PDB file of C-alpha atoms in Angstrom:
ATOM      1  CA  LYS A 121      85.086  96.481 119.593  1.00  0.00           C
ATOM      2  CA  GLU A 122      87.239  94.304 117.239  1.00  0.00           C
ATOM      3  CA  LYS A 123      87.668  97.433 114.821  1.00  0.00           C
ATOM      4  CA  LEU A 124      88.623  99.832 117.867  1.00  0.00           C
ATOM      5  CA  ALA A 125      91.035  97.517 119.169  1.00  0.00           C
ATOM      6  CA  THR A 126      92.910  97.133 116.118  1.00  0.00           C
ATOM      7  CA  ILE A 127      92.904 100.773 115.817  1.00  0.00           C
ATOM      8  CA  GLY A 128      94.543 101.086 119.101  1.00  0.00           C
ATOM      9  CA  LEU A 129      97.291  98.689 117.857  1.00  0.00           C
ATOM     10  CA  LEU A 130      98.035 101.547 115.287  1.00  0.00           C
ATOM     11  CA  ALA A 131      98.372 104.340 118.061  1.00  0.00           C
ATOM     12  CA  ALA A 132     101.944 105.145 116.894  1.00  0.00           C
ATOM     13  CA  SER A 133     101.023 104.976 113.324  1.00  0.00           C
ATOM     14  CA  VAL A 134      97.995 107.814 113.933  1.00  0.00           C
ATOM     15  CA  ASN A 135     100.080 109.577 116.212  1.00  0.00           C
ATOM     16  CA  HIS A 136     102.787 110.377 113.862  1.00  0.00           C
ATOM     17  CA  GLU A 137     100.316 111.308 111.013  1.00  0.00           C
ATOM     18  CA  ILE A 138      98.839 113.747 113.062  1.00  0.00           C
ATOM     19  CA  ARG A 139     101.664 115.122 115.110  1.00  0.00           C
ATOM     20  CA  ASN A 140     104.162 115.585 112.142  1.00  0.00           C
ATOM     21  CA  PRO A 141     101.413 118.240 110.120  1.00  0.00           C
ATOM     22  CA  LEU A 142     100.716 120.053 113.735  1.00  0.00           C
ATOM     23  CA  TYR A 143     104.512 120.365 114.566  1.00  0.00           C
ATOM     24  CA  ALA A 144     105.288 121.759 111.005  1.00  0.00           C
ATOM     25  CA  ALA A 145     102.321 124.011 111.401  1.00  0.00           C
ATOM     26  CA  ARG A 146     103.406 125.583 114.748  1.00  0.00           C
ATOM     27  CA  GLY A 147     107.097 125.646 113.403  1.00  0.00           C
ATOM     28  CA  LEU A 148     105.884 128.051 110.765  1.00  0.00           C
ATOM     29  CA  LEU A 149     103.884 130.297 113.022  1.00  0.00           C
ATOM     30  CA  GLU A 150     106.905 130.498 115.438  1.00  0.00           C
ATOM     31  CA  THR A 151     109.363 131.432 113.253  1.00  0.00           C
ATOM     32  CA  TYR A 152     107.271 133.821 111.639  1.00  0.00           C
ATOM     33  CA  LEU A 153     106.563 135.756 114.492  1.00  0.00           C
ATOM     34  CA  GLU A 154     109.656 135.476 115.766  1.00  0.00           C
ATOM     35  CA  LEU A 155     111.209 137.102 112.797  1.00  0.00           C
ATOM     36  CA  LYS A 156     108.386 139.739 113.035  1.00  0.00           C
ATOM     37  CA  LYS A 157     109.299 140.635 116.575  1.00  0.00           C
ATOM     38  CA  GLU A 158     112.955 141.394 115.239  1.00  0.00           C
ATOM     39  CA  GLY A 159     111.506 143.109 112.351  1.00  0.00           C
ATOM     40  CA  LEU A 160     113.410 140.406 110.117  1.00  0.00           C
ATOM     41  CA  VAL A 161     110.008 139.613 108.213  1.00  0.00           C
ATOM     42  CA  GLU A 162     110.620 139.011 104.747  1.00  0.00           C
ATOM     43  CA  LYS A 163     107.991 136.042 103.921  1.00  0.00           C
ATOM     44  CA  ASP A 164     104.359 137.586 102.850  1.00  0.00           C
ATOM     45  CA  PRO A 165     101.972 136.560 105.718  1.00  0.00           C
ATOM     46  CA  ASP A 166      99.429 135.149 103.086  1.00  0.00           C
ATOM     47  CA  GLN A 167     101.969 132.788 102.116  1.00  0.00           C
ATOM     48  CA  VAL A 168     102.642 131.624 105.561  1.00  0.00           C
ATOM     49  CA  SER A 169      99.133 131.404 106.072  1.00  0.00           C
ATOM     50  CA  GLU A 170      98.395 129.132 103.365  1.00  0.00           C
ATOM     51  CA  LYS A 171     101.280 126.663 104.594  1.00  0.00           C
ATOM     52  CA  VAL A 172      99.949 126.247 107.751  1.00  0.00           C
ATOM     53  CA  LEU A 173      96.722 125.692 106.476  1.00  0.00           C
ATOM     54  CA  LYS A 174      98.009 123.108 104.282  1.00  0.00           C
ATOM     55  CA  GLN A 175      99.486 121.195 107.418  1.00  0.00           C
ATOM     56  CA  LEU A 176      96.532 121.781 109.361  1.00  0.00           C
ATOM     57  CA  GLU A 177      94.502 120.007 106.443  1.00  0.00           C
ATOM     58  CA  ARG A 178      96.778 116.875 106.645  1.00  0.00           C
ATOM     59  CA  ALA A 179      95.789 116.244 110.056  1.00  0.00           C
ATOM     60  CA  LEU A 180      92.464 116.923 109.892  1.00  0.00           C
ATOM     61  CA  ASP A 181      92.492 114.732 107.288  1.00  0.00           C
ATOM     62  CA  VAL A 182      93.693 111.910 109.100  1.00  0.00           C
ATOM     63  CA  ILE A 183      91.190 112.417 111.863  1.00  0.00           C
ATOM     64  CA  THR A 184      88.543 112.251 109.060  1.00  0.00           C
ATOM     65  CA  LYS A 185      89.944 108.952 107.720  1.00  0.00           C
ATOM     66  CA  LEU A 186      90.178 107.548 111.465  1.00  0.00           C
ATOM     67  CA  ASN A 187      86.663 108.589 112.240  1.00  0.00           C
ATOM     68  CA  ARG A 188      85.566 106.265 109.164  1.00  0.00           C
ATOM     69  CA  PHE A 189      86.855 103.193 110.419  1.00  0.00           C
ATOM     70  CA  ALA A 190      85.576 103.879 113.749  1.00  0.00           C
ATOM     71  CA  LYS A 191      82.083 104.364 113.186  1.00  0.00           C
ATOM     72  CA  PRO A 192      80.096 101.433 111.916  1.00  0.00           C
ATOM     73  CA  ALA A 193      79.665 100.832 108.390  1.00  0.00           C
ATOM     74  CA  ASP A 194      75.959 100.478 106.672  1.00  0.00           C
ATOM     75  CA  GLU A 195      74.964  96.793 107.024  1.00  0.00           C
ATOM     76  CA  THR A 196      73.512  96.304 103.675  1.00  0.00           C
ATOM     77  CA  GLY A 197      75.704  95.766 100.612  1.00  0.00           C
ATOM     78  CA  ASN A 198      73.798  97.933  97.961  1.00  0.00           C
ATOM     79  CA  GLU A 199      73.688  96.819  94.293  1.00  0.00           C
ATOM     80  CA  ASN A 200      74.400 100.363  93.066  1.00  0.00           C
ATOM     81  CA  GLN A 201      76.979 101.146  95.244  1.00  0.00           C
ATOM     82  CA  THR A 202      80.526 101.440  93.591  1.00  0.00           C
ATOM     83  CA  ALA A 203      83.843 101.570  95.446  1.00  0.00           C
ATOM     84  CA  SER A 204      87.389 102.806  94.296  1.00  0.00           C
ATOM     85  CA  VAL A 205      90.013  99.973  95.303  1.00  0.00           C
ATOM     86  CA  SER A 206      92.892 102.516  94.917  1.00  0.00           C
ATOM     87  CA  GLU A 207      91.305 105.467  97.230  1.00  0.00           C
ATOM     88  CA  ALA A 208      90.188 102.660  99.621  1.00  0.00           C
ATOM     89  CA  LEU A 209      93.887 101.360  99.686  1.00  0.00           C
ATOM     90  CA  GLN A 210      95.338 104.927  99.944  1.00  0.00           C
ATOM     91  CA  ASN A 211      92.835 105.587 102.947  1.00  0.00           C
ATOM     92  CA  VAL A 212      94.020 102.871 104.636  1.00  0.00           C
ATOM     93  CA  LEU A 213      98.071 103.132 104.188  1.00  0.00           C
ATOM     94  CA  ASP A 214      97.647 106.573 105.066  1.00  0.00           C
ATOM     95  CA  LEU A 215      96.740 105.373 108.608  1.00  0.00           C
ATOM     96  CA  VAL A 216      98.985 101.854 108.704  1.00  0.00           C
ATOM     97  CA  SER A 217     102.342 103.111 106.453  1.00  0.00           C
ATOM     98  CA  TYR A 218     104.362 104.586 109.645  1.00  0.00           C
ATOM     99  CA  GLU A 219     103.466 101.362 111.722  1.00  0.00           C
ATOM    100  CA  PHE A 220     105.002  99.173 108.920  1.00  0.00           C
ATOM    101  CA  GLU A 221     108.081 101.504 108.530  1.00  0.00           C
ATOM    102  CA  LEU A 222     108.469 100.824 112.614  1.00  0.00           C
ATOM    103  CA  ASP A 223     108.494  97.353 111.724  1.00  0.00           C
ATOM    104  CA  LYS A 224     110.676  97.357 108.545  1.00  0.00           C
ATOM    105  CA  ILE A 225     107.718  96.242 106.519  1.00  0.00           C
ATOM    106  CA  HIS A 226     108.216  97.739 102.957  1.00  0.00           C
ATOM    107  CA  ILE A 227     104.617  98.488 101.032  1.00  0.00           C
ATOM    108  CA  LYS A 228     104.221  97.718  97.278  1.00  0.00           C
ATOM    109  CA  ASN A 229     101.228  99.271  96.006  1.00  0.00           C
ATOM    110  CA  GLU A 230     100.664  97.715  92.490  1.00  0.00           C
ATOM    111  CA  ILE A 231      96.949  98.817  92.072  1.00  0.00           C
ATOM    112  CA  PRO A 232      96.623  99.905  88.314  1.00  0.00           C
ATOM    113  CA  GLN A 233      95.554 102.792  87.501  1.00  0.00           C
ATOM    114  CA  ASN A 234      93.226 101.843  84.800  1.00  0.00           C
ATOM    115  CA  LEU A 235      91.449  99.239  87.337  1.00  0.00           C
ATOM    116  CA  PRO A 236      87.589  99.654  87.306  1.00  0.00           C
ATOM    117  CA  TYR A 237      85.126 100.611  90.266  1.00  0.00           C
ATOM    118  CA  ILE A 238      83.930  97.817  91.920  1.00  0.00           C
ATOM    119  CA  GLN A 239      80.229  97.233  93.073  1.00  0.00           C
ATOM    120  CA  ALA A 240      80.511  97.539  96.844  1.00  0.00           C
ATOM    121  CA  ASP A 241      80.156  99.878  99.735  1.00  0.00           C
ATOM    122  CA  GLN A 242      83.210 102.117  99.905  1.00  0.00           C
ATOM    123  CA  ARG A 243      83.587 102.244 103.426  1.00  0.00           C
ATOM    124  CA  GLN A 244      83.178  98.585 103.949  1.00  0.00           C
ATOM    125  CA  LEU A 245      85.954  97.924 101.153  1.00  0.00           C
ATOM    126  CA  GLU A 246      88.368 100.019 103.116  1.00  0.00           C
ATOM    127  CA  GLU A 247      87.385  98.040 106.674  1.00  0.00           C
ATOM    128  CA  ILE A 248      87.997  94.817 104.303  1.00  0.00           C
ATOM    129  CA  LEU A 249      91.543  96.095 103.316  1.00  0.00           C
ATOM    130  CA  PHE A 250      92.190  97.302 106.899  1.00  0.00           C
ATOM    131  CA  ASN A 251      91.951  94.225 108.594  1.00  0.00           C
ATOM    132  CA  LEU A 252      93.674  92.357 106.087  1.00  0.00           C
ATOM    133  CA  ILE A 253      96.682  94.665 106.136  1.00  0.00           C
ATOM    134  CA  VAL A 254      96.791  95.151 109.713  1.00  0.00           C
ATOM    135  CA  ASN A 255      96.719  91.335 109.849  1.00  0.00           C
ATOM    136  CA  ALA A 256      99.620  91.004 107.631  1.00  0.00           C
ATOM    137  CA  CYS A 257     101.611  93.382 109.334  1.00  0.00           C
ATOM    138  CA  GLN A 258     100.941  91.631 112.625  1.00  0.00           C
ATOM    139  CA  ALA A 259     101.878  88.423 111.098  1.00  0.00           C
ATOM    140  CA  MET A 260     105.432  90.256 110.225  1.00  0.00           C
ATOM    141  CA  LYS A 261     105.669  92.186 113.025  1.00  0.00           C
ATOM    142  CA  GLY A 262     109.477  91.508 114.437  1.00  0.00           C
ATOM    143  CA  LYS A 263     110.398  90.166 111.280  1.00  0.00           C
ATOM    144  CA  GLY A 264     110.398  92.635 108.469  1.00  0.00           C
ATOM    145  CA  GLY A 265     109.382  91.741 105.045  1.00  0.00           C
ATOM    146  CA  THR A 266     106.984  93.108 102.135  1.00  0.00           C
ATOM    147  CA  LEU A 267     103.461  93.397 101.749  1.00  0.00           C
ATOM    148  CA  THR A 268     102.261  93.677  98.108  1.00  0.00           C
ATOM    149  CA  VAL A 269      98.761  94.751  97.149  1.00  0.00           C
ATOM    150  CA  PHE A 270      97.840  94.330  93.395  1.00  0.00           C
ATOM    151  CA  ALA A 271      94.748  93.912  91.216  1.00  0.00           C
ATOM    152  CA  SER A 272      93.657  93.183  87.999  1.00  0.00           C
ATOM    153  CA  CYS A 273      90.270  92.732  85.817  1.00  0.00           C
ATOM    154  CA  HIS A 274      89.146  90.128  83.860  1.00  0.00           C
ATOM    155  CA  SER A 275      85.949  89.006  82.028  1.00  0.00           C
ATOM    156  CA  ARG A 276      84.166  85.622  82.713  1.00  0.00           C
ATOM    157  CA  GLU A 277      82.730  83.497  80.121  1.00  0.00           C
ATOM    158  CA  SER A 278      79.735  84.964  81.062  1.00  0.00           C
ATOM    159  CA  GLY A 279      81.056  88.434  80.103  1.00  0.00           C
ATOM    160  CA  ASN A 280      80.859  89.776  83.334  1.00  0.00           C
ATOM    161  CA  PRO A 281      84.061  91.589  84.198  1.00  0.00           C
ATOM    162  CA  ARG A 282      85.398  90.550  87.922  1.00  0.00           C
ATOM    163  CA  VAL A 283      88.033  92.448  89.647  1.00  0.00           C
ATOM    164  CA  THR A 284      90.527  90.115  91.560  1.00  0.00           C
ATOM    165  CA  LEU A 285      92.803  91.811  94.670  1.00  0.00           C
ATOM    166  CA  SER A 286      95.526  90.230  96.538  1.00  0.00           C
ATOM    167  CA  ILE A 287      97.322  91.229  99.878  1.00  0.00           C
ATOM    168  CA  GLN A 288     100.450  88.981  99.852  1.00  0.00           C
ATOM    169  CA  ASP A 289     103.142  88.944 102.558  1.00  0.00           C
ATOM    170  CA  THR A 290     106.626  87.616 102.074  1.00  0.00           C
ATOM    171  CA  GLY A 291     107.812  88.053 105.422  1.00  0.00           C
ATOM    172  CA  THR A 292     110.685  85.669 106.438  1.00  0.00           C
ATOM    173  CA  GLY A 293     109.026  82.837 109.223  1.00  0.00           C
ATOM    174  CA  THR A 294     105.727  83.656 108.446  1.00  0.00           C
ATOM    175  CA  GLY A 295     102.794  81.759 106.971  1.00  0.00           C
ATOM    176  CA  ILE A 296      99.924  79.302 108.344  1.00  0.00           C
ATOM    177  CA  SER A 297     100.069  75.927 108.851  1.00  0.00           C
ATOM    178  CA  GLY A 298      97.349  73.798 107.111  1.00  0.00           C
ATOM    179  CA  GLU A 299      95.688  72.827 110.587  1.00  0.00           C
ATOM    180  CA  HIS A 300      95.042  76.681 111.326  1.00  0.00           C
ATOM    181  CA  LEU A 301      94.514  77.468 107.515  1.00  0.00           C
ATOM    182  CA  LYS A 302      91.012  75.580 107.599  1.00  0.00           C
ATOM    183  CA  HIS A 303      90.136  77.278 110.552  1.00  0.00           C
ATOM    184  CA  LEU A 304      90.844  80.752 109.679  1.00  0.00           C
ATOM    185  CA  PHE A 305      87.829  82.161 109.151  1.00  0.00           C
ATOM    186  CA  GLU A 306      85.867  80.804 112.009  1.00  0.00           C
ATOM    187  CA  PRO A 307      84.349  83.310 114.867  1.00  0.00           C
ATOM    188  CA  PHE A 308      86.676  83.196 117.739  1.00  0.00           C
ATOM    189  CA  TYR A 309      89.447  81.215 116.340  1.00  0.00           C
ATOM    190  CA  THR A 310      93.000  82.790 116.848  1.00  0.00           C
ATOM    191  CA  THR A 311      96.412  81.544 116.814  1.00  0.00           C
ATOM    192  CA  LYS A 312      97.345  85.209 118.870  1.00  0.00           C
ATOM    193  CA  GLY A 313      96.406  83.904 122.154  1.00  0.00           C
ATOM    194  CA  GLU A 314      95.267  86.445 124.411  1.00  0.00           C
ATOM    195  CA  GLN A 315      96.128  89.358 121.946  1.00  0.00           C
ATOM    196  CA  GLY A 316      93.889  88.154 119.310  1.00  0.00           C
ATOM    197  CA  THR A 317      89.595  88.030 119.782  1.00  0.00           C
ATOM    198  CA  GLY A 318      89.196  85.684 116.643  1.00  0.00           C
ATOM    199  CA  LEU A 319      87.003  88.126 114.967  1.00  0.00           C
ATOM    200  CA  GLY A 320      89.089  90.029 112.847  1.00  0.00           C
ATOM    201  CA  LEU A 321      89.105  87.520 109.722  1.00  0.00           C
ATOM    202  CA  TYR A 322      85.341  86.297 110.708  1.00  0.00           C
ATOM    203  CA  ILE A 323      83.918  89.777 110.198  1.00  0.00           C
ATOM    204  CA  THR A 324      86.303  90.322 106.883  1.00  0.00           C
ATOM    205  CA  LYS A 325      84.779  87.392 105.512  1.00  0.00           C
ATOM    206  CA  GLN A 326      81.253  88.479 106.068  1.00  0.00           C
ATOM    207  CA  LEU A 327      82.105  92.065 104.542  1.00  0.00           C
ATOM    208  CA  VAL A 328      83.202  90.608 101.327  1.00  0.00           C
ATOM    209  CA  GLU A 329      80.000  88.348 101.086  1.00  0.00           C
ATOM    210  CA  ARG A 330      77.794  91.043 102.130  1.00  0.00           C
ATOM    211  CA  ASN A 331      79.140  92.972  98.938  1.00  0.00           C
ATOM    212  CA  ARG A 332      78.878  89.710  97.000  1.00  0.00           C
ATOM    213  CA  GLY A 333      82.443  89.173  96.839  1.00  0.00           C
ATOM    214  CA  LYS A 334      84.406  85.865  97.335  1.00  0.00           C
ATOM    215  CA  ILE A 335      87.739  85.644  99.453  1.00  0.00           C
ATOM    216  CA  LYS A 336      90.525  83.067  99.667  1.00  0.00           C
ATOM    217  CA  VAL A 337      93.279  82.263 101.212  1.00  0.00           C
ATOM    218  CA  ASP A 338      96.952  80.780 100.179  1.00  0.00           C
ATOM    219  CA  SER A 339      99.613  79.995 102.606  1.00  0.00           C
ATOM    220  CA  GLN A 340     102.683  77.809 103.730  1.00  0.00           C
ATOM    221  CA  ALA A 341     104.351  77.874 106.969  1.00  0.00           C
ATOM    222  CA  GLY A 342     107.592  80.011 106.687  1.00  0.00           C
ATOM    223  CA  ARG A 343     106.771  81.268 103.309  1.00  0.00           C
ATOM    224  CA  GLY A 344     104.144  83.915 103.873  1.00  0.00           C
ATOM    225  CA  THR A 345     100.396  84.303 103.127  1.00  0.00           C
ATOM    226  CA  ALA A 346      98.208  85.747 100.243  1.00  0.00           C
ATOM    227  CA  PHE A 347      94.674  86.731 100.562  1.00  0.00           C
ATOM    228  CA  ARG A 348      92.963  86.934  97.633  1.00  0.00           C
ATOM    229  CA  LEU A 349      89.431  88.865  96.661  1.00  0.00           C
ATOM    230  CA  GLU A 350      87.277  88.887  93.906  1.00  0.00           C
ATOM    231  CA  PHE A 351      84.255  91.444  93.213  1.00  0.00           C
ATOM    232  CA  LYS A 352      82.123  92.377  90.360  1.00  0.00           C
ATOM    233  CA  ALA A 353      83.377  95.084  88.367  1.00  0.00           C
ATOM    234  CA  SER A 354      81.110  98.083  88.158  1.00  0.00           C
TER     235      SER A 354
END
């Protein structure tokens, strides 16, 4: 229910991502048919069909990603599963980027191309990033700002490499006070009043730990918030 409620908040973004390619496909077909009636067709019908098909595939891709979020993820964090951070992030941004534009929030994707896969379930990683990114978007709503997502890989003394992922907002006037910070991951604790359920970050923490990861938060009232995740590299 928490996940579906969150997706509902992104209705404008989802509508935009699906509507635009459908309008483009319709425009291509209408123009072609109109010119054909007037005997002015110069375009190859195969080329028009390929362009229309490409736009339809864009719309279907968004629907597929939306369905992935709507369905419950596998409850087990299988040690043998691996996940791509860059792919998970892109899947999330494809659904929320338009919402960010409406709220004048700039997204900086600084995930390095050579970042190794992590030991996690791909769908659960997407849900983790989805929750944290939407949470940041809501915190900066109406204020604007920048959301930066970056990651790095480092080795511990034990020799086991770890991937650290950071989701950081820098919107003016955002941030979490120390009193709220210590209760942030508790179930049903929310600072959003009736608009929040208090389950989003609680669920996120459960998913991170289910995949043998760690999550921390650093925040200062008025200066923004950074969520830091750590997972085993694959």
